[in-house]
Backbone as JSON Lines, residues from 0, in Angstrom:
{"i":0,"aa":"M","n":[104.95,152.45,29.12],"ca":[105.09,152.87,27.51],"c":[105.78,151.62,27.06]}
{"i":1,"aa":"L","n":[106.37,151.55,25.86],"ca":[107.11,150.92,25.41],"c":[108.17,151.67,23.91]}
{"i":2,"aa":"T","n":[109.47,151.62,24.21],"ca":[110.11,152.36,23.87],"c":[111.53,151.58,22.98]}
{"i":3,"aa":"I","n":[111.07,151.56,21.83],"ca":[112.11,150.65,20.8],"c":[113.1,152.13,20.0]}
{"i":4,"aa":"T","n":[113.67,151.07,19.41],"ca":[114.42,151.92,19.09],"c":[113.79,151.96,17.24]}
{"i":5,"aa":"Q","n":[113.94,152.97,16.79],"ca":[113.42,153.09,14.54],"c":[114.18,151.81,14.38]}
{"i":6,"aa":"A","n":[115.4,151.39,14.5],"ca":[116.35,150.05,13.73],"c":[114.71,148.69,13.72]}
{"i":7,"aa":"L","n":[114.65,149.03,15.25],"ca":[113.69,147.21,15.31],"c":[112.88,147.65,15.31]}
{"i":8,"aa":"Y","n":[111.61,148.66,15.65],"ca":[110.67,149.19,14.81],"c":[110.56,148.01,13.27]}
{"i":9,"aa":"D","n":[111.65,149.05,12.48],"ca":[111.75,149.09,10.83],"c":[111.77,147.05,10.72]}
{"i":10,"aa":"Q","n":[112.9,146.5,11.66],"ca":[112.63,145.47,11.45],"c":[111.68,144.54,11.85]}
{"i":11,"aa":"I","n":[110.78,144.88,12.14],"ca":[109.84,143.69,12.32],"c":[108.75,144.03,11.46]}
{"i":12,"aa":"V","n":[108.7,146.17,11.13],"ca":[107.37,145.99,10.09],"c":[108.3,144.94,8.91]}
{"i":13,"aa":"A","n":[109.67,144.96,8.58],"ca":[109.88,144.06,7.65],"c":[109.44,143.07,7.85]}
{"i":14,"aa":"H","n":[109.91,142.38,8.98],"ca":[109.58,141.34,9.01],"c":[108.37,140.81,8.25]}
{"i":15,"aa":"A","n":[106.99,141.6,9.22],"ca":[105.83,141.5,8.92],"c":[104.99,141.77,8.0]}
{"i":16,"aa":"R","n":[105.8,142.88,6.5],"ca":[105.72,142.34,5.0],"c":[106.38,141.61,4.3]}
{"i":17,"aa":"K","n":[107.33,140.84,5.31],"ca":[107.97,139.84,4.22],"c":[107.29,138.82,4.18]}
{"i":18,"aa":"D","n":[106.08,138.88,5.21],"ca":[105.93,137.34,5.79],"c":[103.92,137.27,5.18]}
{"i":19,"aa":"H","n":[103.92,138.26,4.49],"ca":[102.55,138.47,3.8],"c":[102.01,137.64,3.08]}
{"i":20,"aa":"P","n":[101.42,136.82,3.0],"ca":[99.86,137.14,3.32],"c":[99.25,135.93,4.63]}
{"i":21,"aa":"D","n":[101.01,135.23,4.99],"ca":[101.08,134.68,6.16],"c":[101.09,135.32,7.83]}
{"i":22,"aa":"E","n":[100.17,135.73,8.75],"ca":[100.89,136.05,9.5],"c":[102.48,135.71,9.82]}
{"i":23,"aa":"A","n":[103.17,136.9,10.7],"ca":[104.87,136.69,10.86],"c":[104.72,136.58,12.45]}
{"i":24,"aa":"C","n":[105.67,136.29,13.27],"ca":[106.24,136.37,14.34],"c":[107.69,136.05,14.8]}
{"i":25,"aa":"G","n":[107.68,136.77,16.18],"ca":[109.14,136.5,16.65],"c":[109.32,137.46,17.88]}
{"i":26,"aa":"V","n":[110.32,138.06,18.58],"ca":[110.35,137.68,19.52],"c":[111.77,139.43,19.7]}
{"i":27,"aa":"V","n":[111.49,140.03,20.32],"ca":[113.0,140.84,20.92],"c":[113.32,140.64,22.42]}
{"i":28,"aa":"A","n":[114.25,140.2,22.24],"ca":[115.17,140.38,23.42],"c":[116.12,140.98,24.02]}
{"i":29,"aa":"G","n":[115.51,141.07,25.34],"ca":[116.62,142.06,26.11],"c":[117.15,141.98,26.95]}
{"i":30,"aa":"P","n":[118.21,142.35,28.14],"ca":[118.62,142.38,28.87],"c":[117.23,142.28,30.18]}
{"i":31,"aa":"A","n":[117.67,141.28,31.64],"ca":[116.88,140.49,32.25],"c":[116.05,142.19,32.82]}
{"i":32,"aa":"G","n":[114.69,142.71,33.75],"ca":[114.81,143.45,34.33],"c":[114.55,144.63,33.35]}
{"i":33,"aa":"S","n":[115.19,145.23,32.34],"ca":[115.51,145.9,32.17],"c":[114.89,146.89,31.55]}
{"i":34,"aa":"D","n":[113.76,146.29,30.08],"ca":[112.4,146.53,29.53],"c":[113.32,147.22,28.27]}
{"i":35,"aa":"R","n":[114.38,146.67,27.67],"ca":[114.71,147.08,26.57],"c":[115.32,146.7,25.63]}
{"i":36,"aa":"P","n":[113.81,146.92,24.45],"ca":[114.83,145.52,23.59],"c":[115.52,145.73,23.04]}
{"i":37,"aa":"E","n":[116.28,144.89,22.9],"ca":[117.6,145.15,22.0],"c":[117.8,144.04,20.79]}
{"i":38,"aa":"R","n":[117.68,142.65,21.12],"ca":[117.81,142.05,20.35],"c":[116.7,140.95,19.19]}
{"i":39,"aa":"F","n":[116.54,141.15,17.98],"ca":[115.41,141.25,17.02],"c":[115.68,139.59,16.87]}
{"i":40,"aa":"I","n":[114.64,138.49,17.46],"ca":[115.38,137.62,16.89],"c":[113.33,137.17,16.28]}
{"i":41,"aa":"P","n":[113.21,137.36,14.72],"ca":[112.06,136.91,13.78],"c":[112.28,135.06,13.76]}
{"i":42,"aa":"M","n":[111.01,134.7,14.05],"ca":[110.76,133.13,14.1],"c":[109.63,132.89,13.52]}
{"i":43,"aa":"L","n":[109.81,131.33,12.87],"ca":[108.62,130.65,12.51],"c":[107.65,130.64,12.51]}
{"i":44,"aa":"N","n":[106.26,131.35,11.94],"ca":[104.98,131.13,11.62],"c":[105.07,129.59,11.71]}
{"i":45,"aa":"A","n":[105.35,128.27,12.89],"ca":[105.42,127.47,12.5],"c":[103.62,126.43,12.26]}
{"i":46,"aa":"A","n":[102.78,127.66,12.28],"ca":[101.43,127.32,11.96],"c":[100.85,127.62,10.1]}
{"i":47,"aa":"M","n":[102.0,128.98,9.96],"ca":[102.17,129.24,8.28],"c":[100.32,130.02,7.79]}
{"i":48,"aa":"S","n":[99.83,130.38,8.56],"ca":[98.81,130.87,7.83],"c":[97.96,132.22,8.32]}
{"i":49,"aa":"P","n":[98.01,132.79,7.63],"ca":[97.6,133.88,7.42],"c":[96.27,134.74,8.66]}
{"i":50,"aa":"T","n":[95.83,133.34,9.43],"ca":[94.79,134.28,10.28],"c":[95.37,133.71,11.82]}
{"i":51,"aa":"F","n":[96.65,133.12,11.61],"ca":[96.64,132.45,13.17],"c":[98.99,131.85,13.48]}
{"i":52,"aa":"Y","n":[99.17,132.55,13.94],"ca":[100.5,132.88,14.22],"c":[100.96,130.91,15.36]}
{"i":53,"aa":"E","n":[101.9,130.57,15.09],"ca":[101.95,129.59,16.29],"c":[103.82,128.96,16.73]}
{"i":54,"aa":"F","n":[104.82,129.41,17.25],"ca":[105.7,129.89,17.6],"c":[106.42,127.85,16.97]}
{"i":55,"aa":"D","n":[107.83,128.08,16.96],"ca":[107.91,125.53,16.87],"c":[108.3,125.48,17.83]}
{"i":56,"aa":"S","n":[107.47,124.84,19.22],"ca":[108.13,124.7,20.21],"c":[109.34,124.2,20.49]}
{"i":57,"aa":"G","n":[110.2,123.66,19.5],"ca":[111.05,123.03,19.96],"c":[112.73,124.31,19.53]}
{"i":58,"aa":"D","n":[112.05,125.45,18.32],"ca":[112.74,126.6,18.95],"c":[112.13,127.71,18.96]}
{"i":59,"aa":"L","n":[110.9,127.66,20.02],"ca":[110.99,128.68,21.22],"c":[111.86,128.33,22.48]}
{"i":60,"aa":"L","n":[112.19,126.44,22.43],"ca":[113.09,126.02,23.96],"c":[114.58,126.15,23.46]}
{"i":61,"aa":"K","n":[114.58,126.22,22.54],"ca":[116.06,126.66,21.69],"c":[116.1,128.5,22.81]}
{"i":62,"aa":"L","n":[115.42,129.61,22.2],"ca":[115.6,130.4,22.1],"c":[115.51,130.86,24.17]}
{"i":63,"aa":"Y","n":[114.58,130.11,24.81],"ca":[114.23,130.31,26.23],"c":[115.51,130.32,26.72]}
{"i":64,"aa":"R","n":[116.52,129.01,26.12],"ca":[117.3,128.37,26.65],"c":[118.85,129.52,26.45]}
{"i":65,"aa":"E","n":[118.71,130.03,25.32],"ca":[119.39,130.65,24.35],"c":[118.94,132.1,25.35]}
{"i":66,"aa":"M","n":[118.43,133.36,25.69],"ca":[117.85,133.77,25.95],"c":[118.07,133.83,27.47]}
{"i":67,"aa":"D","n":[117.81,132.35,28.22],"ca":[118.03,131.97,29.44],"c":[120.39,132.18,30.12]}
{"i":68,"aa":"D","n":[121.14,131.43,29.12],"ca":[122.87,132.06,28.99],"c":[122.62,133.1,28.66]}
{"i":69,"aa":"R","n":[122.49,134.19,28.42],"ca":[122.66,135.02,27.61],"c":[122.42,136.27,29.01]}
{"i":70,"aa":"D","n":[120.63,135.85,29.89],"ca":[120.64,136.44,30.96],"c":[119.85,137.43,30.79]}
{"i":71,"aa":"E","n":[118.96,136.9,29.34],"ca":[118.28,137.73,28.58],"c":[115.85,137.34,29.08]}
{"i":72,"aa":"E","n":[115.59,138.17,28.27],"ca":[114.53,137.83,28.47],"c":[113.7,138.41,27.53]}
{"i":73,"aa":"P","n":[112.15,138.01,27.08],"ca":[111.59,138.59,25.65],"c":[110.51,139.95,25.65]}
{"i":74,"aa":"V","n":[111.18,140.67,25.83],"ca":[110.27,142.09,26.26],"c":[109.71,142.4,25.04]}
{"i":75,"aa":"V","n":[109.86,141.75,23.63],"ca":[108.4,142.52,23.21],"c":[108.42,140.92,22.77]}
{"i":76,"aa":"I","n":[106.82,140.39,22.47],"ca":[106.39,139.06,21.67],"c":[105.5,139.95,20.42]}
{"i":77,"aa":"Y","n":[105.72,139.52,18.76],"ca":[105.51,140.63,18.24],"c":[105.42,139.56,17.59]}
{"i":78,"aa":"H","n":[103.3,139.72,16.3],"ca":[103.17,140.22,15.79],"c":[101.97,139.37,14.17]}
{"i":79,"aa":"S","n":[101.81,139.42,13.62],"ca":[101.07,140.21,12.54],"c":[99.86,139.47,12.25]}
{"i":80,"aa":"H","n":[98.53,141.04,12.18],"ca":[97.47,140.24,11.41],"c":[97.21,140.52,9.89]}
{"i":81,"aa":"T","n":[97.05,139.9,9.94],"ca":[97.3,139.57,7.54],"c":[95.8,140.38,7.07]}
{"i":82,"aa":"A","n":[94.87,140.48,7.96],"ca":[93.17,141.02,6.93],"c":[92.79,141.86,8.33]}
{"i":83,"aa":"T","n":[93.24,142.04,9.64],"ca":[92.35,142.74,10.68],"c":[92.67,144.28,11.6]}
{"i":84,"aa":"E","n":[92.5,144.92,11.93],"ca":[92.87,145.47,12.83],"c":[94.31,145.31,13.79]}
{"i":85,"aa":"A","n":[94.95,146.21,14.27],"ca":[96.83,145.11,15.04],"c":[95.41,145.02,16.32]}
{"i":86,"aa":"R","n":[94.98,143.86,16.69],"ca":[94.37,144.56,18.11],"c":[94.63,143.43,18.21]}
{"i":87,"aa":"P","n":[94.44,142.96,19.71],"ca":[94.78,141.09,20.46],"c":[93.46,140.26,20.4]}
{"i":88,"aa":"S","n":[93.74,139.26,19.42],"ca":[92.05,138.43,19.31],"c":[92.17,137.78,20.38]}
{"i":89,"aa":"R","n":[91.31,137.07,20.49],"ca":[90.83,136.39,21.8],"c":[91.86,134.47,22.67]}
{"i":90,"aa":"T","n":[92.08,134.67,21.32],"ca":[93.25,133.42,20.81],"c":[94.55,134.13,21.34]}
{"i":91,"aa":"D","n":[95.23,135.0,20.54],"ca":[95.97,135.66,20.8],"c":[96.09,136.36,22.24]}
{"i":92,"aa":"I","n":[95.24,136.61,22.54],"ca":[95.24,137.12,24.56],"c":[94.64,135.82,25.39]}
{"i":93,"aa":"S","n":[94.19,134.77,24.59],"ca":[94.84,133.41,25.85],"c":[96.14,133.37,25.33]}
{"i":94,"aa":"Y","n":[96.89,133.51,25.05],"ca":[98.67,132.84,24.39],"c":[98.93,133.77,25.42]}
{"i":95,"aa":"A","n":[99.08,134.44,25.52],"ca":[100.13,135.15,26.5],"c":[99.73,135.21,28.25]}
{"i":96,"aa":"N","n":[101.2,134.5,27.37],"ca":[101.95,134.36,28.82],"c":[102.81,134.48,29.78]}
{"i":97,"aa":"E","n":[103.39,135.84,29.03],"ca":[104.69,136.55,29.47],"c":[104.65,138.44,29.29]}
{"i":98,"aa":"P","n":[103.71,137.81,31.92],"ca":[103.38,139.61,32.05],"c":[103.89,140.5,31.96]}
{"i":99,"aa":"G","n":[105.41,140.6,31.36],"ca":[106.86,141.97,31.6],"c":[106.8,141.9,30.55]}
{"i":100,"aa":"A","n":[106.23,141.39,29.09],"ca":[106.17,141.46,27.87],"c":[105.44,142.63,27.5]}
{"i":101,"aa":"H","n":[105.75,143.29,26.32],"ca":[105.44,144.42,25.49],"c":[104.61,143.29,24.31]}
{"i":102,"aa":"Y","n":[103.09,143.08,24.29],"ca":[102.81,142.35,23.13],"c":[102.75,142.91,21.63]}
{"i":103,"aa":"V","n":[103.54,143.45,20.25],"ca":[103.13,144.51,19.22],"c":[102.41,143.41,18.64]}
{"i":104,"aa":"L","n":[101.33,143.94,17.54],"ca":[100.57,143.69,16.94],"c":[101.21,144.78,15.87]}
{"i":105,"aa":"V","n":[101.68,144.29,14.42],"ca":[101.35,144.41,13.37],"c":[100.57,144.85,12.09]}
{"i":106,"aa":"S","n":[98.85,144.87,11.72],"ca":[98.42,144.32,10.62],"c":[99.16,145.2,9.46]}
{"i":107,"aa":"T","n":[99.28,144.54,8.45],"ca":[99.32,144.8,7.17],"c":[98.01,144.39,6.16]}
{"i":108,"aa":"A","n":[97.3,145.48,6.25],"ca":[96.37,145.46,5.82],"c":[95.52,146.64,6.43]}
{"i":109,"aa":"D","n":[94.84,147.66,5.67],"ca":[94.83,148.63,5.62],"c":[93.65,149.26,6.04]}
{"i":110,"aa":"T","n":[93.74,148.67,7.59],"ca":[91.81,148.82,8.32],"c":[91.83,150.41,8.83]}
{"i":111,"aa":"D","n":[92.64,151.22,9.03],"ca":[92.0,152.45,9.72],"c":[92.71,153.2,8.56]}
{"i":112,"aa":"G","n":[92.55,153.54,7.16],"ca":[92.74,154.67,6.1],"c":[94.56,155.45,5.99]}
{"i":113,"aa":"L","n":[94.98,154.83,6.9],"ca":[96.25,156.08,7.69],"c":[97.35,154.85,6.87]}
{"i":114,"aa":"G","n":[97.75,153.78,6.07],"ca":[99.02,153.84,5.41],"c":[98.79,152.13,5.52]}
{"i":115,"aa":"E","n":[99.57,150.8,4.83],"ca":[99.35,150.26,5.15],"c":[99.73,148.58,6.17]}
{"i":116,"aa":"F","n":[100.41,149.68,7.19],"ca":[99.91,148.83,8.36],"c":[99.85,149.95,9.19]}
{"i":117,"aa":"Q","n":[99.69,149.1,11.05],"ca":[99.83,149.82,11.93],"c":[100.72,148.57,13.37]}
{"i":118,"aa":"F","n":[100.71,149.41,13.77],"ca":[102.15,148.89,14.99],"c":[101.53,149.24,15.89]}
{"i":119,"aa":"R","n":[101.48,148.59,17.2],"ca":[100.93,148.66,18.25],"c":[101.25,147.99,19.47]}
{"i":120,"aa":"S","n":[101.42,148.38,20.47],"ca":[101.87,147.19,21.63],"c":[100.98,147.6,22.64]}
{"i":121,"aa":"F","n":[100.49,146.1,23.44],"ca":[100.46,145.5,24.21],"c":[100.44,145.48,25.6]}
{"i":122,"aa":"R","n":[100.01,145.1,26.91],"ca":[99.97,144.46,28.54],"c":[99.45,143.77,27.99]}
{"i":123,"aa":"I","n":[99.36,142.32,28.81],"ca":[98.2,141.78,28.92],"c":[98.79,140.41,29.91]}
{"i":124,"aa":"V","n":[97.89,140.95,30.38],"ca":[98.53,139.89,32.06],"c":[96.79,139.85,32.46]}
{"i":125,"aa":"A","n":[96.48,138.48,32.46],"ca":[96.01,138.02,33.08],"c":[94.5,137.85,32.75]}
{"i":126,"aa":"G","n":[94.79,137.45,31.31],"ca":[93.98,137.8,30.28],"c":[92.91,139.64,30.16]}
{"i":127,"aa":"E","n":[93.77,140.35,30.49],"ca":[93.25,141.88,30.77],"c":[94.36,142.26,29.68]}
{"i":128,"aa":"V","n":[93.73,142.82,28.72],"ca":[94.42,143.78,27.58],"c":[93.98,145.36,28.19]}
{"i":129,"aa":"A","n":[95.75,146.2,27.76],"ca":[95.92,147.85,28.06],"c":[96.72,147.75,26.64]}
{"i":130,"aa":"E","n":[96.47,148.4,25.39],"ca":[96.83,149.5,24.68],"c":[97.8,150.48,25.65]}
{"i":131,"aa":"E","n":[99.01,150.42,25.66],"ca":[100.41,151.33,25.54],"c":[101.0,152.38,24.65]}
{"i":132,"aa":"E","n":[101.33,153.14,24.96],"ca":[102.1,154.9,24.05],"c":[103.75,153.01,23.86]}
{"i":133,"aa":"V","n":[103.92,153.98,22.3],"ca":[104.85,153.93,21.72],"c":[105.63,154.69,21.03]}
{"i":134,"aa":"A","n":[107.03,155.1,21.84],"ca":[108.06,155.87,21.75],"c":[109.29,155.2,20.48]}
{"i":135,"aa":"V","n":[108.89,155.43,19.85],"ca":[109.99,155.53,18.53],"c":[111.41,156.5,18.71]}
{"i":136,"aa":"V","n":[112.62,155.07,18.46],"ca":[113.9,156.28,19.65],"c":[114.96,155.73,18.63]}
{"i":137,"aa":"E","n":[114.95,156.89,18.3],"ca":[116.85,156.71,17.51],"c":[118.13,155.62,18.42]}
{"i":138,"aa":"S","n":[118.29,156.37,19.45],"ca":[119.08,154.92,20.45],"c":[117.91,154.96,20.84]}
{"i":139,"aa":"Y","n":[118.39,154.25,21.97],"ca":[119.11,153.98,23.62],"c":[120.05,154.68,24.86]}
């Protein structure tokens, strides 16, 4: 289960809406080994595409060095889908290389009739995808 604060949830959704119609992407880092997302890090979608996202390799290297210096790890890796439901695509699955991370997808398309976005979390390990519950809390 992903437990995330309302503030972080709101920041991820706001980023997805702001970058629409392109896909948004980013990371929420947390203390190594804690499984607790704390630091919101919006990233630039280097692909600048409504159907694909790509972290800039230089930005990603800088981020991983910074997380290493702060004894952090990527707890949440998020991106948005602009025209489809919030479910990992084959490409998303092939790029998932952090087995300990929660992969959050936000859809900015109304695909379920329940509103203008969906917020879903998945674990992706060795190509296997498992959706998990999301608990939104005021604080940890």
